[in-house]
XYZ file of C-alpha atoms in Angstrom:
570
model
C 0.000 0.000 0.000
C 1.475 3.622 -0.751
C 1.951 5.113 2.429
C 2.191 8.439 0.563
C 0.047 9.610 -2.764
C 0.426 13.157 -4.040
C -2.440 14.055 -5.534
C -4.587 17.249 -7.455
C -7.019 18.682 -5.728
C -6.897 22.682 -6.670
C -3.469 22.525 -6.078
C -0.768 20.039 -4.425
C -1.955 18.479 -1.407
C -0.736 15.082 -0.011
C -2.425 12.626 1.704
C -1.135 9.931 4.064
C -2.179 6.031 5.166
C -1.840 5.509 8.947
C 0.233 3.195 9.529
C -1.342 1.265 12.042
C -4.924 1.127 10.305
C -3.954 2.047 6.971
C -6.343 4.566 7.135
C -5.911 8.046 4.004
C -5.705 11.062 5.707
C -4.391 14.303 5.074
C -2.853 14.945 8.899
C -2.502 13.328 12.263
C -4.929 14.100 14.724
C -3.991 13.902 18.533
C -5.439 11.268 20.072
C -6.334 10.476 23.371
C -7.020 14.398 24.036
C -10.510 13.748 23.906
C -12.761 11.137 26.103
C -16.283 9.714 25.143
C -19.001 12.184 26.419
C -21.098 9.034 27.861
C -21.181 6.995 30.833
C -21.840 4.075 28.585
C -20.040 1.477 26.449
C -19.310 3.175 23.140
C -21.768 2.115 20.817
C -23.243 4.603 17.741
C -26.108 4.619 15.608
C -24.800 6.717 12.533
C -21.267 7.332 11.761
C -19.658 10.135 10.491
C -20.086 11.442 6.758
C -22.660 8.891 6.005
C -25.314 9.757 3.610
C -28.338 10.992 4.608
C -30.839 12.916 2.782
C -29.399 16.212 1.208
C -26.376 16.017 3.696
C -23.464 13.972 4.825
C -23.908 13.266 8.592
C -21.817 15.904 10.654
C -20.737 13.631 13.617
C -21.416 10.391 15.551
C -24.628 9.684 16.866
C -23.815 7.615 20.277
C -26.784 5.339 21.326
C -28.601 6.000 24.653
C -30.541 2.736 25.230
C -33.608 4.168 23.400
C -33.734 6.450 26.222
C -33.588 10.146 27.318
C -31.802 11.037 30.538
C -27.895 9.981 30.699
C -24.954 12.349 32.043
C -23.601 14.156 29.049
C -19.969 15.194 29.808
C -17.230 17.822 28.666
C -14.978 15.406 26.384
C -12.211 17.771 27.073
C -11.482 20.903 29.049
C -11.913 24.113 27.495
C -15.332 26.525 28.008
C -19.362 26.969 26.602
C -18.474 29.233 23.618
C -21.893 28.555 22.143
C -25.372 27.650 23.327
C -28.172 27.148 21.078
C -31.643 25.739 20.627
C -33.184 24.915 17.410
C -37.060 23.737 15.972
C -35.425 21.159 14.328
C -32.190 20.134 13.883
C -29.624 19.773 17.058
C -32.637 21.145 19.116
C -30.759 21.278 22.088
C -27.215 21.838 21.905
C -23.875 23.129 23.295
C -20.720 23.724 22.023
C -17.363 24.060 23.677
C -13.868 25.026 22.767
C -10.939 23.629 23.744
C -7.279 24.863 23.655
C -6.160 22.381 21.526
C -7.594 24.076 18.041
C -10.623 22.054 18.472
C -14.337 22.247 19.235
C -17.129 19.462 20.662
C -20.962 19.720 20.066
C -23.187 18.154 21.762
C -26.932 18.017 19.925
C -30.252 16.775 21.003
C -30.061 17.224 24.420
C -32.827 16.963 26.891
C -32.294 19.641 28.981
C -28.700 21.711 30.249
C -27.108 22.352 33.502
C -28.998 24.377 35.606
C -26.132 27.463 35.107
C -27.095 26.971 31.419
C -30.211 27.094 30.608
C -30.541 29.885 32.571
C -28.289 31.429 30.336
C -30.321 30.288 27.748
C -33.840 31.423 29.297
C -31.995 34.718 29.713
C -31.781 35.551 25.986
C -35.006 33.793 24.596
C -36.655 36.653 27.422
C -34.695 39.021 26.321
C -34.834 38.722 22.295
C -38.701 37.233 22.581
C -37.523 34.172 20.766
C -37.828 30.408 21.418
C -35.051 29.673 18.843
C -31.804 30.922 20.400
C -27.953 30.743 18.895
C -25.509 32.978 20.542
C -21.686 33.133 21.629
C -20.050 33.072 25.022
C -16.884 34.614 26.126
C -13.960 32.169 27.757
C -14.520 33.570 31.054
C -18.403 32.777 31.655
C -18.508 28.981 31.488
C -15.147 27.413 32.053
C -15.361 23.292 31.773
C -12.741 20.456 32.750
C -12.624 17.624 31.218
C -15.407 15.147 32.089
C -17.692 17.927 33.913
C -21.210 17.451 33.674
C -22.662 19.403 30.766
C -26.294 18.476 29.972
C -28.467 15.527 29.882
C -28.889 13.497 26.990
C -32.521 13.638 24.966
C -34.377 13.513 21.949
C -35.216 17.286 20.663
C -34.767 18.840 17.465
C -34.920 16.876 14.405
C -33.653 13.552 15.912
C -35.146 10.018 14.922
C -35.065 9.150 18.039
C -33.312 9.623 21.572
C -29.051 9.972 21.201
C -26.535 12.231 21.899
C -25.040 13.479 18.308
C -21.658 14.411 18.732
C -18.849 16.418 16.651
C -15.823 17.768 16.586
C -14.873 20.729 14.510
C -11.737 22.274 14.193
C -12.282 26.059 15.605
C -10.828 28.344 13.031
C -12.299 26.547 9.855
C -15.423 25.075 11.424
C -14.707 22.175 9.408
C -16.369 18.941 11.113
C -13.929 16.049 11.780
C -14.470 12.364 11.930
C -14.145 11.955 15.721
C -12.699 8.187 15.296
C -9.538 9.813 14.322
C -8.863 11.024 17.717
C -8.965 7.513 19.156
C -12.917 8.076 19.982
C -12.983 4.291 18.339
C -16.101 1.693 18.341
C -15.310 -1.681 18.706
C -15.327 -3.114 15.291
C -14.130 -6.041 13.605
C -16.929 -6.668 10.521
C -15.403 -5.557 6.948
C -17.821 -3.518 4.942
C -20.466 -4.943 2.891
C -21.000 -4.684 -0.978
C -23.957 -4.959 -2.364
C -23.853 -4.274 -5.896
C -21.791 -1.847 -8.450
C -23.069 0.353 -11.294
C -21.075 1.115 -15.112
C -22.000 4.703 -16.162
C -21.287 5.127 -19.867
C -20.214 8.616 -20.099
C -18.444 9.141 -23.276
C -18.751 13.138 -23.326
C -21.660 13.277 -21.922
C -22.686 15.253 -18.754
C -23.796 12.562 -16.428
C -27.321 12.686 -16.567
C -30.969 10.869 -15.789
C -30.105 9.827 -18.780
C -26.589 8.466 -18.636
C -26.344 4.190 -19.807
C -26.038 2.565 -16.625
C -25.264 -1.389 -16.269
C -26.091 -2.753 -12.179
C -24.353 -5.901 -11.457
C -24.754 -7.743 -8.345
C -22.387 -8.519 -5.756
C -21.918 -11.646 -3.607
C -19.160 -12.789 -1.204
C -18.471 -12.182 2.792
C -15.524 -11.415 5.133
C -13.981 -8.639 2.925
C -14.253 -10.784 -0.498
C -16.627 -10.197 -2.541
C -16.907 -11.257 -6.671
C -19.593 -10.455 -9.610
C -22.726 -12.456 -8.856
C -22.369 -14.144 -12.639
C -18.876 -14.177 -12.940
C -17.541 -12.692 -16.240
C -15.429 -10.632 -17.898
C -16.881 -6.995 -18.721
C -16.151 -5.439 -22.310
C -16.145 -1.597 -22.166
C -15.227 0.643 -24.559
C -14.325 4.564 -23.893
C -15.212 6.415 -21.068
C -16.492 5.064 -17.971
C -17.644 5.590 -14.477
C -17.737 3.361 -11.495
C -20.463 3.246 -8.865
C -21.301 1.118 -5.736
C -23.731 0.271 -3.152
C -21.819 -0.417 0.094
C -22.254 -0.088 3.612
C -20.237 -0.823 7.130
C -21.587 -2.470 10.687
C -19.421 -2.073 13.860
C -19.564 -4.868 16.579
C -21.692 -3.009 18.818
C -24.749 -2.077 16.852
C -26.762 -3.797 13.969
C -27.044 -0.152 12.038
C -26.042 -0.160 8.614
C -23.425 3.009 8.604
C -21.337 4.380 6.274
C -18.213 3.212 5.465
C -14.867 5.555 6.114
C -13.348 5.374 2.547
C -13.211 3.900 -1.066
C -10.152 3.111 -3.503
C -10.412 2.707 -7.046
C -8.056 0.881 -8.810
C -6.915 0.226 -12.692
C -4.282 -2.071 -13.134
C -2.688 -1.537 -9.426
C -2.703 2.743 -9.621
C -5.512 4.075 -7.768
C -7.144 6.517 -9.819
C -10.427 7.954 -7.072
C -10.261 8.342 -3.355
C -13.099 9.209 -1.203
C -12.978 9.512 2.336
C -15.051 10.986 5.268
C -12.159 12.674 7.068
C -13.619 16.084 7.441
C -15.741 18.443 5.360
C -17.021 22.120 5.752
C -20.634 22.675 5.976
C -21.480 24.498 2.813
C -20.297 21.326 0.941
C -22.904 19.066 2.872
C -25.421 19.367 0.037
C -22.919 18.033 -2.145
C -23.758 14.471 -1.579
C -26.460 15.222 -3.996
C -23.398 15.223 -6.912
C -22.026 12.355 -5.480
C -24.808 9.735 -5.457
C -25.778 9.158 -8.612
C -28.941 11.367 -7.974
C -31.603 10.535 -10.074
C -31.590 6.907 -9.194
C -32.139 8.391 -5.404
C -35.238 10.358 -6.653
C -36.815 7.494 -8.372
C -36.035 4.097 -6.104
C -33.963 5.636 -3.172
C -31.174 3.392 -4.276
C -28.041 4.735 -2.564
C -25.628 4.646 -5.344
C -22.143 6.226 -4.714
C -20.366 7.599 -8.288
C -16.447 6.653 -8.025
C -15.712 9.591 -10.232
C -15.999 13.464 -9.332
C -18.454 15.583 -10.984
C -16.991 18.894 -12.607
C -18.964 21.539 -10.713
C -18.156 19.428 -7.080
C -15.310 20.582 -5.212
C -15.048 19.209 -1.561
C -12.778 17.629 0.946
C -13.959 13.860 0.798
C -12.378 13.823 -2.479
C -8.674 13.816 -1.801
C -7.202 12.073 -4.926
C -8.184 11.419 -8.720
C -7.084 10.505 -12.089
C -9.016 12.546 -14.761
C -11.974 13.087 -11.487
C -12.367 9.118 -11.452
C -13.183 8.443 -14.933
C -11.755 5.589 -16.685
C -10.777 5.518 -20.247
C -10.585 1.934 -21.722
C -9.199 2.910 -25.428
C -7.083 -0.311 -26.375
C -7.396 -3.383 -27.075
C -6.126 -5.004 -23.186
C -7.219 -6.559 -20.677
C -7.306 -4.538 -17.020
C -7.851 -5.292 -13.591
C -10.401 -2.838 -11.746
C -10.633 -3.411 -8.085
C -13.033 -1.614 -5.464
C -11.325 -1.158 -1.897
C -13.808 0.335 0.477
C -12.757 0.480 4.021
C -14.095 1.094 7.648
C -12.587 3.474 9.942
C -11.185 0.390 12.198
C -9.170 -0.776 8.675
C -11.094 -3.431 8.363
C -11.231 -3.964 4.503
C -13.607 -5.276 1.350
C -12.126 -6.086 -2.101
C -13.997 -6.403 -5.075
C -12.058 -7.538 -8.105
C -13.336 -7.348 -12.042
C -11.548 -7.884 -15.086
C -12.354 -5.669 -17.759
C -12.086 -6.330 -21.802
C -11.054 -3.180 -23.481
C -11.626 -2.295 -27.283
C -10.772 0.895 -28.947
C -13.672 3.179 -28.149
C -15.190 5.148 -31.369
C -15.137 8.455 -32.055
C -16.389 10.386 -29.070
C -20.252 11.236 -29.775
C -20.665 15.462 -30.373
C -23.217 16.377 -27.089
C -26.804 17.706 -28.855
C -28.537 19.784 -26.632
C -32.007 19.694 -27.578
C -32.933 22.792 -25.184
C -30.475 25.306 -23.739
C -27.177 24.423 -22.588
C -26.583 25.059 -18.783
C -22.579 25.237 -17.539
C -21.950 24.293 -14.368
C -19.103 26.685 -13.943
C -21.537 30.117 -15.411
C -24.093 31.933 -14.912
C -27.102 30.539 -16.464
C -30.144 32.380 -17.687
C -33.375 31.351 -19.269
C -36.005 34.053 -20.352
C -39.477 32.449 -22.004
C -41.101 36.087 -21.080
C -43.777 34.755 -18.160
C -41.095 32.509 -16.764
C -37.362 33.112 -15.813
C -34.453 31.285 -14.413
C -30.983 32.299 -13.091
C -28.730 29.517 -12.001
C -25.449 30.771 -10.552
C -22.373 29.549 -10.838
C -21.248 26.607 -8.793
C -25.344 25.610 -8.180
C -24.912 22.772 -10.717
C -22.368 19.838 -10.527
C -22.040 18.969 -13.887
C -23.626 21.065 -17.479
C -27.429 20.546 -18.176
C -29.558 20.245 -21.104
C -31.864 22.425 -19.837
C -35.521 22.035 -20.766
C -39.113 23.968 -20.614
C -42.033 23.622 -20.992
C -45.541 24.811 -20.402
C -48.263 22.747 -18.997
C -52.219 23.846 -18.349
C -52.949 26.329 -15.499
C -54.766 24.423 -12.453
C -57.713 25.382 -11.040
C -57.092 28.017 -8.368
C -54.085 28.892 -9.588
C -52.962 32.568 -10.908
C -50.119 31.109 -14.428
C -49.954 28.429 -15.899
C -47.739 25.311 -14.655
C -44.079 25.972 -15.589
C -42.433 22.832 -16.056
C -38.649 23.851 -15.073
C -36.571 21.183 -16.420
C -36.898 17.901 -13.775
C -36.437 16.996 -10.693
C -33.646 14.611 -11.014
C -30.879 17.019 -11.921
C -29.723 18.115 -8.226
C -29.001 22.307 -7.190
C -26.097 22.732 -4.924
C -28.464 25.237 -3.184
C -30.877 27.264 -4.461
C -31.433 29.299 -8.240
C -33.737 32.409 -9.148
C -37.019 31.671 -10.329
C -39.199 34.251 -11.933
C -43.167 33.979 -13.045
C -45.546 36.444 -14.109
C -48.823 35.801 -12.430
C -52.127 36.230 -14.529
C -53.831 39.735 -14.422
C -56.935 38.783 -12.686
C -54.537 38.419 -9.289
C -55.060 41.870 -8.646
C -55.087 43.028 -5.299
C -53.615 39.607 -4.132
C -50.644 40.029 -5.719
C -48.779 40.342 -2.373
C -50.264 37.230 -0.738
C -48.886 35.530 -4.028
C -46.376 32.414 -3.615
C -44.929 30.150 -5.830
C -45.808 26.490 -5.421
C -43.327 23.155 -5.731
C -46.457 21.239 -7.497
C -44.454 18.057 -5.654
C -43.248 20.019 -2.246
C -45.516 22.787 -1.309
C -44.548 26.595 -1.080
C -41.248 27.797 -2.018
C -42.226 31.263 -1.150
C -42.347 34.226 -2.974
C -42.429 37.974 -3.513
C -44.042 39.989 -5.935
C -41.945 42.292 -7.276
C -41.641 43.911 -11.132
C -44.697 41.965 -12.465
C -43.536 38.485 -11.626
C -43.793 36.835 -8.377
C -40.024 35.870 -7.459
C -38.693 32.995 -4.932
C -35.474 30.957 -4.277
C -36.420 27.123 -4.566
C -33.605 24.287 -3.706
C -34.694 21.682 -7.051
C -35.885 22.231 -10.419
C -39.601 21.123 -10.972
C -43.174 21.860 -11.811
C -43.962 25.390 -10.425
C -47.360 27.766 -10.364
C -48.951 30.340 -8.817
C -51.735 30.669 -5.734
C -52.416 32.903 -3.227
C -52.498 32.489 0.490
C -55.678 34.664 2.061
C -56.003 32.192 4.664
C -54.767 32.650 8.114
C -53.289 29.763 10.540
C -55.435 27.745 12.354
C -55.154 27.518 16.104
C -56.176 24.152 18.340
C -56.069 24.289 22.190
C -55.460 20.660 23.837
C -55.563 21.594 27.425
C -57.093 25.493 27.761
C -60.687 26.607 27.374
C -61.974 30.055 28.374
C -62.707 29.771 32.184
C -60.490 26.512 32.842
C -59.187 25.890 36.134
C -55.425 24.716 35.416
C -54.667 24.714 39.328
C -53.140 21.592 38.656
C -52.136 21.512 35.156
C -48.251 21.820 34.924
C -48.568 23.650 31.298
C -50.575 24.972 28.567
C -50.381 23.326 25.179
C -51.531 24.118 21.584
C -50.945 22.824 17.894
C -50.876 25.648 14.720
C -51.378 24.696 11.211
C -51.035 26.644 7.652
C -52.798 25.291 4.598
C -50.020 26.858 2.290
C -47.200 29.578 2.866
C -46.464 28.512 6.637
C -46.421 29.698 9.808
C -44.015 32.448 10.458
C -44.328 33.859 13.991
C -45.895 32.325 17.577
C -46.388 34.775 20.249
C -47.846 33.928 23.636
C -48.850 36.178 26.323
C -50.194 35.760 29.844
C -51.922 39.003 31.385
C -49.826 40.891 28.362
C -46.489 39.910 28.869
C -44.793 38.023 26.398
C -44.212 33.982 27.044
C -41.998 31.284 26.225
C -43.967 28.957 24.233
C -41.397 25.970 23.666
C -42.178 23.840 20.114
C -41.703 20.668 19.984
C -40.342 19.787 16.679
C -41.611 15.754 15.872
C -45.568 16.777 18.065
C -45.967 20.251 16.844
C -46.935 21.054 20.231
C -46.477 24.563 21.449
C -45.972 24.237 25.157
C -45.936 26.939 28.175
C -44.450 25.650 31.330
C -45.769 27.845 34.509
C -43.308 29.074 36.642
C -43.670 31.575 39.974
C -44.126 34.305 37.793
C -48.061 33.342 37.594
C -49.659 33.607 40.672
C -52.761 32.164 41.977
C -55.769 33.789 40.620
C -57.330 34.845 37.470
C -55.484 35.378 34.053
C -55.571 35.565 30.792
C -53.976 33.897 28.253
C -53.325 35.200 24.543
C -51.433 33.706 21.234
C -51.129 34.998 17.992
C -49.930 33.089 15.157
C -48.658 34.929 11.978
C -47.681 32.935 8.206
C -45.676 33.922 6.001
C -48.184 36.362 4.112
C -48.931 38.143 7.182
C -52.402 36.233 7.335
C -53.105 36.465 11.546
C -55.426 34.185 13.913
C -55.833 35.034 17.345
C -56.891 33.199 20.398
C -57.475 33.990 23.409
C -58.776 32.458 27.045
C -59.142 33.058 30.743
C -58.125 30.400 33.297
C -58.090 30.190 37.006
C -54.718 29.115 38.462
């Protein structure tokens, strides 16, 4: 194995093998600095820099028996340089920074030390907000190493109760695989392959459209072979794919596996490896699954070759970005190597048949041709699109058309290109609404015909909005305001001995914006839970015994308001 590989990745970098797990990465991290952040044995239910939906996982997500309530500790001495509390997402969360370059979070926790979420309480009172995010200076919340920090839970967007945990190196913010710090899991399994994928590229942008060939995969133990063994003839140029995953010894999750080699006669030509990446490349796993087959049959497919427009850190090393040109008349080896973070290691092995590829085909756009590395712009007069550079991973043939208006909508549908061809974030869309919208022009948003609202603004004569996919796309209007439901308050209750007050909101279309509470006039805390959708008010001392009155107002996001509004007896 070559214990050092120099490599093109916008510039020199190099790229080393440990030597005691032959493991590529690009530095050595210290280890031992850092303990585990749980008074249990270390077992994890998602690994870092697996793929998840429109993200590569940010951390490790340590198991907690199924259960909310265990010790969460400081892995490390340092101090709270950031407390925040989110709808979804980490929900909970702390962050601290240590003097070692690094920083720990700690997500989905049940509740904080009492010092902290005071802290915490402080601002939401203070800014009105039940969403909070702000900094700390050294000085306010010092930690040593193993001090209790917070209790682990289940908030935010989590799929059930764990402690997700990261480390991030403090001047880039880059997140870093944890395991390389000697934060191990016991593991001994090899990674399992399922099946591999031939993408006949040949010139062409990989596409919905690309020639794919699936071939399954058997074998065990780190060996695996074609199902039908055979020789593969291919001609010209060629991308790999495959459908792998890893298991550690202490959990029966399917993770993701640490990294993959790609081989052609003994040189490596692709590396991919989850060592660390920065946040605004998350969305990028979107160009490296091969996308469409995602959209259709969820089929996690992993592309072994680069796409032009993707330019991230789990790409370390690559021969013309991955893509393999068979142009004689030989006969090669190709060999997968996909490892786990332990070093455990699969091999699969093929023998390829090369012939001396044709002429390469001209590309034909049949609508307009999108670069991935431009700006794009498409102008049919009631419909326009601007696609900035860097939003696209590879060019597009970029289509339109336009399909009949629905009923109780204000254009017709805009069919903008598909939704298999993945945006790095978001593009400009543009469409001029029908004159009869009138006065409603304002409460005008621009509907996903497959995902609801994108938003919008009317502005110019067109109603204007930033969606995150291409797609079918029209206009309605939202006159309708929220809808409010009580579950434990009724005008004249007695809640003597209720603990809280509770409510659910709804929007029918643009979504609710803003959800105020007040008791006797003063604002509230009304704490959401994300997975319920329960708004909840906890009493404290504050509300005495005695008569009150309780108010919430819920805005969307066309300023349509409802109000409620109820005495109780306390």
């Amino acid at each position: 194995m070559l214990k050092n590989i120099i490599c093109l990745l916008g510039g020199i970098a190099m790229f080393t093998c440990s030597h005691a797990q032959d493991i590529v990465k690009s530095k050595t991290y210290p280890l031992g600095a850092f303990q585990y952040p749980l008074d249990l044995p270390p077992s994890t239910a998602g690994s870092f820099g697996e793929l998840r939906a429109n993200h590569f996982h940010s951390g490790l997500d340590f198991r907690t028996n199924r259960r909310i309530g265990y010790p969460v500790h400081a892995a490390m001495y340092g101090y709270v340089s950031r407390l925040r509390v989110q709808l979804g997402g980490f929900g909970n969360a702390v962050y601290l920074t240590h003097p070692n370059g690094y920083t720990t979070v700690y997500g989905h926790l049940d509740h904080l030390t009492p010092e902290l979420a005071k802290a915490v309480r402080q601002y939401q009172y203070e800014h009105q907000t039940y969403e909070a995010d702000f900094r700390l200076q050294p000085f306010q919340f010092p930690v040593t190493k193993g001090q209790l920090i917070a209790i682990s839970g289940n908030t935010g967007a989590s799929g059930g109760p764990h402690l997700h945990f990261e480390i991030r190196d403090s001047l880039t913010e880059e997140t870093v695989n944890p395991q390389l710090f000697g934060l191990t899991i016991p593991d001994n399994i090899p990674p399992a392959i399922n099946s591999i994928t031939l993408y006949h590229l040949n010139g062409h942008p990989f596409s919905e459209n690309t020639l794919r060939q699936y071939y399954d995969v058997s074998g065990a133990g780190g060996n695996y072979r074609l199902t039908k063994p055979q020789t593969l003839f291919l001609s010209g140029d060629i991308g790999f794919g495959i459908t792998a995953y890893d298991q550690n010894s202490s959990s029966v999750n399917r993770n993701g596996f640490y990294s993959l080699q790609l081989k052609v006669d003994g040189r490596t030509v692709y590396t991919f490896a989850v060592e660390r990446f920065a946040f605004d490349q998350t969305h990028a796993i979107n160009g490296y699954i091969d996308y469409p087959q995602y959209i259709k049959a969820r089929r996690w497919i992993q592309k072994c070759f680069v796409p032009p427009g993707s330019h991230i850190s789990l790409y370390p090393q690559s021969e013309n970005r991955g893509v393999v040109s068979f142009r004689d008349t030989l006969l090669h080896d190709v060999e997968y190597v996909v490892k786990d973070i332990a070093g455990n290691t699969s091999t699969l092995k093929l023998k390829v048949q090369s012939s001396i590829a044709k002429d390469r085909p001209v590309v034909n756009y049949t609508g307009t041709r999108f670069r991935y590395d431009q700006r794009n712009e498409f102008n049919s007069g009631p419909l326009k699109v601007v696609v900035s550079p860097g939003n696209l991973y590879d060019d597009v043939d970029f289509q339109y058309s336009l399909l009949p208006q629905k009923p109780g909508t204000y254009s017709a549908t805009h069919r903008v290109h598909n939704r298999l061809t993945p945006i790095h974030l978001n593009y400009d869309l543009w469409i001029k609404p029908d004159a009869s919208i009138g006065s409603l022009a304002n409460k005008a948003v621009i509907v996903n015909a497959m995902g609801g609202s994108v938003g919008g603004i009317y502005q110019d004569g067109y109603v204007k909005a930033k969606p995150a996919s291409f797609g079918d796309f029209y206009i309605r209007v939202d006159t309708v305001a929220p809808v409010i439901t009580p579950i434990n308050i009724r005008n004249g209750s007695n809640l003597a001995g209720v603990r809280s007050i509770a409510l659910r909101t709804s929007d029918n279309l643009s979504g609710v914006k803003t959800v105020v509470g007040k008791i006797d006039g003063k604002w509230i805390l009304l704490e959401q839970d994300y997975k319920t959708r329960v708004f909840r008010y906890t009493f404290d001392e504050s509300i005495t015994a005695g008569k009150h009155t309780f108010e919430v107002t819920v805005t969307d996001q066309k300023d349509n308001v409802s109000q409620y509004a109820a005495a109780f007896n306390r």
